[in-house]
mmCIF file of C-alpha atoms and ligand atoms in Angstrom:
data_model
loop_
_atom_site.group_PDB
_atom_site.id
_atom_site.type_symbol
_atom_site.label_atom_id
_atom_site.label_comp_id
_atom_site.label_asym_id
_atom_site.label_seq_id
_atom_site.Cartn_x
_atom_site.Cartn_y
_atom_site.Cartn_z
ATOM 1 C CA MET F 12 28.238 2.416 -9.419
ATOM 2 C CA LEU F 13 24.341 2.533 -10.791
ATOM 3 C CA ASN F 14 24.250 2.918 -14.718
ATOM 4 C CA ILE F 15 21.418 4.207 -16.612
ATOM 5 C CA ASN F 16 22.339 3.111 -20.212
ATOM 6 C CA GLN F 17 20.073 5.168 -22.859
ATOM 7 C CA ILE F 18 16.844 3.823 -21.270
ATOM 8 C CA ASN F 19 13.795 4.358 -23.007
ATOM 9 C CA TYR F 20 9.922 4.097 -21.752
ATOM 10 C CA THR F 21 7.096 5.150 -23.409
ATOM 11 C CA TYR F 22 3.150 5.637 -21.849
ATOM 12 C CA LEU F 23 0.951 5.319 -24.525
ATOM 13 C CA PRO F 24 -2.237 6.829 -24.733
ATOM 14 C CA GLN F 25 -5.015 5.499 -23.139
ATOM 15 C CA HIS F 26 -7.736 7.276 -24.457
ATOM 16 C CA LYS F 27 -8.493 8.433 -27.892
ATOM 17 C CA ASN F 28 -7.201 12.303 -27.082
ATOM 18 C CA GLU F 29 -4.356 11.510 -25.402
ATOM 19 C CA VAL F 30 -0.597 11.236 -26.651
ATOM 20 C CA ALA F 31 2.178 9.091 -25.850
ATOM 21 C CA MET F 32 4.690 10.505 -23.692
ATOM 22 C CA ALA F 33 8.083 9.120 -24.714
ATOM 23 C CA LEU F 34 10.698 9.402 -21.578
ATOM 24 C CA SER F 35 14.846 8.406 -22.235
ATOM 25 C CA PHE F 36 17.458 8.579 -19.695
ATOM 26 C CA ASP F 37 21.436 8.497 -19.676
ATOM 27 C CA VAL F 38 23.468 9.626 -16.499
ATOM 28 C CA GLN F 39 25.618 7.533 -14.229
ATOM 29 C CA LEU F 40 26.209 7.926 -10.341
ATOM 30 C CA GLU F 41 29.537 6.890 -8.488
ATOM 31 C CA GLN F 42 29.296 5.195 -5.284
ATOM 32 C CA GLY F 43 28.619 7.428 -2.192
ATOM 33 C CA ASP F 44 27.052 10.329 -4.602
ATOM 34 C CA ILE F 45 23.808 11.857 -2.963
ATOM 35 C CA ALA F 46 22.714 13.570 -6.139
ATOM 36 C CA ALA F 47 19.658 15.181 -6.226
ATOM 37 C CA LEU F 48 16.471 14.815 -8.950
ATOM 38 C CA ILE F 49 15.122 18.446 -9.887
ATOM 39 C CA GLY F 50 12.751 19.684 -12.726
ATOM 40 C CA PRO F 51 9.183 20.625 -13.109
ATOM 41 C CA SER F 52 6.104 18.419 -12.477
ATOM 42 C CA GLY F 53 5.459 16.432 -14.882
ATOM 43 C CA ALA F 54 9.103 15.918 -16.496
ATOM 44 C CA GLY F 55 9.372 12.516 -15.400
ATOM 45 C CA LYS F 56 11.565 12.371 -11.860
ATOM 46 C CA SER F 57 9.127 9.754 -10.806
ATOM 47 C CA THR F 58 9.324 7.407 -13.476
ATOM 48 C CA LEU F 59 13.071 7.187 -13.708
ATOM 49 C CA LEU F 60 12.922 6.492 -9.914
ATOM 50 C CA ALA F 61 10.118 3.413 -11.367
ATOM 51 C CA LEU F 62 12.266 2.325 -13.918
ATOM 52 C CA ILE F 63 15.481 2.259 -11.649
ATOM 53 C CA ALA F 64 13.368 0.356 -8.771
ATOM 54 C CA GLY F 65 11.985 -1.834 -10.994
ATOM 55 C CA PHE F 66 8.210 -1.123 -11.040
ATOM 56 C CA LEU F 67 8.044 0.046 -14.655
ATOM 57 C CA VAL F 68 10.065 -2.232 -17.524
ATOM 58 C CA PRO F 69 11.682 -0.021 -20.124
ATOM 59 C CA ASP F 70 11.358 -0.450 -23.555
ATOM 60 C CA SER F 71 15.065 -0.416 -24.177
ATOM 61 C CA GLY F 72 18.368 0.133 -22.758
ATOM 62 C CA GLU F 73 19.998 -0.947 -19.378
ATOM 63 C CA ILE F 74 20.162 -0.084 -15.603
ATOM 64 C CA THR F 75 23.351 -1.609 -13.746
ATOM 65 C CA ILE F 76 24.059 -1.650 -10.212
ATOM 66 C CA ASN F 77 27.819 -1.749 -9.390
ATOM 67 C CA SER F 78 28.587 -3.222 -13.115
ATOM 68 C CA LYS F 79 25.328 -5.883 -12.555
ATOM 69 C CA SER F 80 22.349 -5.530 -15.080
ATOM 70 C CA ILE F 81 18.964 -5.254 -12.985
ATOM 71 C CA CYS F 82 16.474 -5.373 -15.558
ATOM 72 C CA GLN F 83 15.366 -8.728 -15.291
ATOM 73 C CA LEU F 84 15.127 -8.693 -11.471
ATOM 74 C CA GLU F 85 12.059 -8.795 -9.412
ATOM 75 C CA PRO F 86 11.865 -5.166 -7.548
ATOM 76 C CA ALA F 87 12.355 -6.540 -4.082
ATOM 77 C CA GLN F 88 15.670 -8.183 -5.657
ATOM 78 C CA ARG F 89 16.984 -5.525 -6.790
ATOM 79 C CA PRO F 90 19.951 -4.084 -4.485
ATOM 80 C CA LEU F 91 18.303 -1.169 -3.279
ATOM 81 C CA SER F 92 15.971 0.457 -0.916
ATOM 82 C CA MET F 93 13.176 2.985 -2.030
ATOM 83 C CA LEU F 94 12.065 5.122 0.446
ATOM 84 C CA PHE F 95 7.728 7.468 -0.334
ATOM 85 C CA GLN F 96 6.225 10.437 0.525
ATOM 86 C CA GLU F 97 3.699 8.170 2.302
ATOM 87 C CA HIS F 98 2.206 4.802 3.081
ATOM 88 C CA ASN F 99 5.911 3.456 3.737
ATOM 89 C CA LEU F 100 4.690 1.491 6.687
ATOM 90 C CA PHE F 101 1.961 -1.281 7.528
ATOM 91 C CA PRO F 102 -0.499 0.313 9.626
ATOM 92 C CA HIS F 103 -1.500 -3.044 11.525
ATOM 93 C CA LEU F 104 2.398 -4.034 12.494
ATOM 94 C CA SER F 105 4.313 -2.000 15.501
ATOM 95 C CA VAL F 106 7.495 0.085 15.013
ATOM 96 C CA PHE F 107 9.682 -3.089 15.867
ATOM 97 C CA GLU F 108 7.721 -5.532 13.397
ATOM 98 C CA ASN F 109 7.715 -2.647 10.655
ATOM 99 C CA ILE F 110 11.751 -2.447 10.837
ATOM 100 C CA ALA F 111 11.936 -5.926 11.130
ATOM 101 C CA LEU F 112 10.442 -6.521 7.717
ATOM 102 C CA GLY F 113 13.852 -5.418 6.312
ATOM 103 C CA ILE F 114 15.512 -8.461 7.662
ATOM 104 C CA ASN F 115 12.683 -11.132 7.094
ATOM 105 C CA PRO F 116 9.153 -10.573 5.482
ATOM 106 C CA ASN F 117 7.757 -13.423 8.065
ATOM 107 C CA LEU F 118 9.084 -11.498 10.979
ATOM 108 C CA LYS F 119 10.739 -14.838 12.304
ATOM 109 C CA LEU F 120 14.134 -13.034 14.258
ATOM 110 C CA THR F 121 17.451 -14.220 16.100
ATOM 111 C CA ALA F 122 18.356 -12.802 19.211
ATOM 112 C CA GLU F 123 20.963 -11.088 17.051
ATOM 113 C CA GLN F 124 18.843 -9.771 14.241
ATOM 114 C CA LYS F 125 16.484 -8.630 16.917
ATOM 115 C CA GLN F 126 19.338 -6.463 18.383
ATOM 116 C CA HIS F 127 20.417 -5.039 15.109
ATOM 117 C CA VAL F 128 16.285 -4.067 14.892
ATOM 118 C CA ILE F 129 17.147 -2.273 17.843
ATOM 119 C CA ASP F 130 20.542 -0.555 16.784
ATOM 120 C CA SER F 131 18.596 0.472 13.610
ATOM 121 C CA ALA F 132 15.996 2.303 15.155
ATOM 122 C CA LYS F 133 18.739 3.995 18.055
ATOM 123 C CA GLN F 134 20.389 5.457 14.892
ATOM 124 C CA VAL F 135 17.212 7.205 13.390
ATOM 125 C CA GLY F 136 16.275 8.072 17.078
ATOM 126 C CA ILE F 137 12.795 6.049 17.626
ATOM 127 C CA ASP F 138 14.109 3.224 19.829
ATOM 128 C CA THR F 139 11.561 4.497 22.256
ATOM 129 C CA TYR F 140 8.609 3.971 20.418
ATOM 130 C CA LEU F 141 9.312 0.399 18.894
ATOM 131 C CA GLU F 142 6.277 -0.981 20.878
ATOM 132 C CA ARG F 143 3.919 2.100 18.909
ATOM 133 C CA LEU F 144 1.506 1.429 16.108
ATOM 134 C CA PRO F 145 2.367 4.174 12.860
ATOM 135 C CA GLU F 146 -0.547 5.726 13.894
ATOM 136 C CA GLN F 147 0.672 6.512 16.939
ATOM 137 C CA LEU F 148 3.294 8.377 15.290
ATOM 138 C CA SER F 149 3.894 11.967 14.056
ATOM 139 C CA GLY F 150 4.835 12.284 10.216
ATOM 140 C CA GLY F 151 8.670 12.657 10.887
ATOM 141 C CA GLN F 152 8.612 9.653 13.190
ATOM 142 C CA ARG F 153 6.746 7.456 10.983
ATOM 143 C CA GLN F 154 9.551 8.472 8.290
ATOM 144 C CA ARG F 155 12.393 7.639 10.737
ATOM 145 C CA VAL F 156 11.004 4.012 11.051
ATOM 146 C CA ALA F 157 10.714 3.735 7.049
ATOM 147 C CA LEU F 158 13.973 5.033 7.206
ATOM 148 C CA ALA F 159 15.674 2.454 9.794
ATOM 149 C CA ARG F 160 13.859 -0.252 7.545
ATOM 150 C CA CYS F 161 15.512 0.461 4.809
ATOM 151 C CA LEU F 162 18.928 0.990 6.604
ATOM 152 C CA LEU F 163 18.670 -2.793 8.461
ATOM 153 C CA ARG F 164 18.622 -3.684 4.222
ATOM 154 C CA GLU F 165 21.836 -2.765 3.851
ATOM 155 C CA ARG F 166 21.442 -2.066 -0.217
ATOM 156 C CA PRO F 167 23.919 -0.025 -1.360
ATOM 157 C CA LEU F 168 21.571 2.128 -3.507
ATOM 158 C CA LEU F 169 18.668 4.877 -1.717
ATOM 159 C CA LEU F 170 15.972 5.931 -3.924
ATOM 160 C CA LEU F 171 14.195 8.701 -2.038
ATOM 161 C CA ASP F 172 10.747 9.953 -3.551
ATOM 162 C CA GLU F 173 10.379 13.039 -1.705
ATOM 163 C CA PRO F 174 9.911 11.194 1.763
ATOM 164 C CA PHE F 175 10.086 14.608 3.939
ATOM 165 C CA SER F 176 8.003 17.070 1.563
ATOM 166 C CA ALA F 177 5.334 17.121 4.089
ATOM 167 C CA LEU F 178 7.449 17.902 7.237
ATOM 168 C CA ASP F 179 7.852 21.254 8.401
ATOM 169 C CA PRO F 180 11.497 22.937 7.047
ATOM 170 C CA ALA F 181 13.082 22.270 10.922
ATOM 171 C CA LEU F 182 12.440 18.905 10.577
ATOM 172 C CA ARG F 183 13.006 17.812 7.070
ATOM 173 C CA ALA F 184 16.349 19.986 7.310
ATOM 174 C CA GLU F 185 17.080 17.074 10.455
ATOM 175 C CA MET F 186 15.883 14.380 8.490
ATOM 176 C CA LEU F 187 17.973 15.251 5.497
ATOM 177 C CA ASN F 188 20.905 15.687 7.866
ATOM 178 C CA LEU F 189 20.235 11.842 8.855
ATOM 179 C CA VAL F 190 20.273 10.861 5.584
ATOM 180 C CA LYS F 191 23.760 12.308 4.891
ATOM 181 C CA GLN F 192 25.269 11.369 7.897
ATOM 182 C CA LEU F 193 23.791 7.552 7.174
ATOM 183 C CA ALA F 194 24.734 7.460 3.840
ATOM 184 C CA THR F 195 28.689 8.742 4.392
ATOM 185 C CA THR F 196 29.271 6.331 7.226
ATOM 186 C CA ARG F 197 27.782 3.371 4.799
ATOM 187 C CA ASN F 198 29.219 4.493 1.763
ATOM 188 C CA MET F 199 25.826 4.845 0.437
ATOM 189 C CA THR F 200 24.425 6.270 -2.686
ATOM 190 C CA VAL F 201 21.044 8.132 -3.130
ATOM 191 C CA LEU F 202 18.831 9.368 -5.436
ATOM 192 C CA MET F 203 16.300 11.726 -4.104
ATOM 193 C CA ILE F 204 13.493 13.674 -5.861
ATOM 194 C CA THR F 205 13.125 17.048 -4.556
ATOM 195 C CA HIS F 206 10.783 20.428 -5.593
ATOM 196 C CA SER F 207 13.036 22.152 -3.397
ATOM 197 C CA PRO F 208 16.418 23.593 -4.316
ATOM 198 C CA GLU F 209 17.270 24.383 -0.890
ATOM 199 C CA ASP F 210 17.547 20.603 0.321
ATOM 200 C CA ALA F 211 19.445 19.788 -2.626
ATOM 201 C CA GLU F 212 21.790 22.161 -2.043
ATOM 202 C CA LYS F 213 21.521 21.166 2.196
ATOM 203 C CA ILE F 214 22.895 16.996 1.358
ATOM 204 C CA ALA F 215 23.436 16.248 -2.873
ATOM 205 C CA ASN F 216 27.041 16.742 -3.872
ATOM 206 C CA LYS F 217 25.247 15.966 -7.626
ATOM 207 C CA CYS F 218 22.639 17.663 -9.100
ATOM 208 C CA ILE F 219 20.258 15.584 -12.611
ATOM 209 C CA PHE F 220 17.531 18.495 -14.100
ATOM 210 C CA ILE F 221 15.045 16.252 -15.713
ATOM 211 C CA ASN F 222 12.269 18.564 -18.086
ATOM 212 C CA GLU F 223 10.280 16.670 -20.965
ATOM 213 C CA GLY F 224 10.840 13.347 -20.230
ATOM 214 C CA THR F 225 15.263 13.783 -20.351
ATOM 215 C CA ILE F 226 17.961 14.580 -18.258
ATOM 216 C CA LYS F 227 19.101 18.105 -19.743
ATOM 217 C CA ALA F 228 21.878 18.507 -17.323
ATOM 218 C CA VAL F 229 23.933 17.053 -15.003
ATOM 219 C CA GLY F 230 26.604 18.220 -12.517
ATOM 220 C CA GLU F 231 28.302 19.452 -9.145
ATOM 221 C CA THR F 232 25.194 20.709 -7.444
ATOM 222 C CA ARG F 233 26.420 24.047 -6.745
ATOM 223 C CA ASP F 234 27.054 24.805 -10.395
ATOM 224 C CA ILE F 235 23.765 23.278 -11.539
ATOM 225 C CA LEU F 236 21.646 25.454 -8.814
ATOM 226 C CA SER F 237 24.160 29.058 -8.940
ATOM 227 C CA ASN F 238 25.390 29.139 -12.369
ATOM 228 C CA PRO F 239 22.505 27.750 -14.673
ATOM 229 C CA VAL F 240 23.101 28.099 -18.371
ATOM 230 C CA LEU F 241 20.253 26.345 -19.711
ATOM 231 C CA PRO F 242 17.460 28.364 -20.159
ATOM 232 C CA GLU F 243 15.011 25.729 -19.173
ATOM 233 C CA LEU F 244 16.832 25.415 -16.168
ATOM 234 C CA LYS F 245 16.616 28.803 -15.332
ATOM 235 C CA ASN F 246 12.940 29.084 -16.173
ATOM 236 C CA TYR F 247 12.600 26.015 -13.417
ATOM 237 C CA LEU F 248 14.437 27.878 -10.882
ATOM 238 C CA GLY F 249 12.368 31.039 -11.256
ATOM 239 C CA LEU F 250 15.555 32.881 -12.500
ATOM 240 C CA THR F 251 14.255 34.425 -15.845
ATOM 241 C CA LEU F 252 11.368 36.090 -13.819
ATOM 242 C CA GLN F 253 13.805 38.145 -11.604
ATOM 243 C CA GLU F 254 15.952 39.395 -14.910
ATOM 244 C CA THR F 255 13.321 40.495 -16.767
HETATM 245 N N1 LIG A 8 0.847 5.836 -15.399
HETATM 246 C C1 LIG A 8 0.734 7.015 -16.403
HETATM 247 N N2 LIG A 8 0.365 6.859 -17.788
HETATM 248 C C2 LIG A 8 0.278 7.491 -18.653
HETATM 249 N N3 LIG A 8 0.953 8.802 -18.743
HETATM 250 C C3 LIG A 8 1.979 8.978 -17.280
HETATM 251 C C4 LIG A 8 1.671 7.723 -16.474
HETATM 252 N N4 LIG A 8 2.224 7.833 -15.121
HETATM 253 C C5 LIG A 8 2.879 9.152 -15.911
HETATM 254 N N5 LIG A 8 2.723 9.774 -17.163
HETATM 255 C C6 LIG A 8 3.192 11.189 -17.678
HETATM 256 O O1 LIG A 8 4.481 11.032 -17.597
HETATM 257 C C7 LIG A 8 5.215 11.811 -17.426
HETATM 258 C C8 LIG A 8 6.225 12.114 -16.330
HETATM 259 O O2 LIG A 8 5.401 11.913 -15.218
HETATM 260 P P1 LIG A 8 6.214 11.510 -13.669
HETATM 261 O O3 LIG A 8 5.353 11.255 -12.854
HETATM 262 O O4 LIG A 8 7.344 10.802 -14.089
HETATM 263 O O5 LIG A 8 6.512 13.270 -13.303
HETATM 264 P P2 LIG A 8 7.395 13.857 -12.246
HETATM 265 O O6 LIG A 8 8.866 15.055 -12.707
HETATM 266 O O7 LIG A 8 7.658 12.938 -11.347
HETATM 267 O O8 LIG A 8 6.518 14.597 -11.959
HETATM 268 P P3 LIG A 8 5.930 15.443 -10.272
HETATM 269 O O9 LIG A 8 7.149 16.116 -9.858
HETATM 270 O O10 LIG A 8 4.854 15.875 -10.845
HETATM 271 O O11 LIG A 8 5.440 14.211 -9.635
HETATM 272 C C9 LIG A 8 4.020 13.264 -17.419
HETATM 273 O O12 LIG A 8 3.755 14.166 -18.542
HETATM 274 C C10 LIG A 8 2.831 12.099 -16.715
HETATM 275 O O13 LIG A 8 1.637 12.547 -17.234
#
């Protein structure tokens, strides 16, 4: 479904004492996969998502979704939705309008489309707040609104850049379950950055470990997290400390 084929990207030094940071990625996801992207801070997780989303342009390589190259497409044209940790919503627009943007950026909707907005809000449990502004919602409710907009876009790939990390553990688990349930019913493919192996275990069938700008391990989440072989992965999971 998603094919990241030998993508290379280099951050060039901006100042005299800096060095270039070269990253390279090669990985495939099947339709319906929920994949967790794990790895230490600075490993390259956000860069990989930015390359897929089109915010960064690779120096070489190819990215395809359902066998079609997406590298020439603008971010908005790509067959994917993305949810960030924050700033997903427009503060001056109501919940209804924020969701409706997923259908039409100029917010002119037919009666049928309006009903789709309401249905989508229902699916994530925020249909009673449609008239509110984002500032009148809790963090968890705001992320539900953003998720509703992603669902309405009906794109086959959902990229999650730690959207639930600021929520308390119970709410985070609830949101992850919601993503899993929605992804399963819609056969969506999900790629999510997480700093929490527990979150990866909760919903991801596949786990991708990135270190120093490249993918070091890919496999079933259980295998990657329970039987790590790579020393870097053991280090990341804190297992080397327990062994000594
Ligand atoms: N705009 C930039 N200019 C130069 N280097 C950058 C830039 N953005 C990121 N980098 C470098 O690229 C590397 C990968 O960064 P990236 O943000 O992708 O890591 P990450 O795994 O998402 O980290 P974190 O978990 O801390 O968010 C880091 O070494 C970072 O310093």
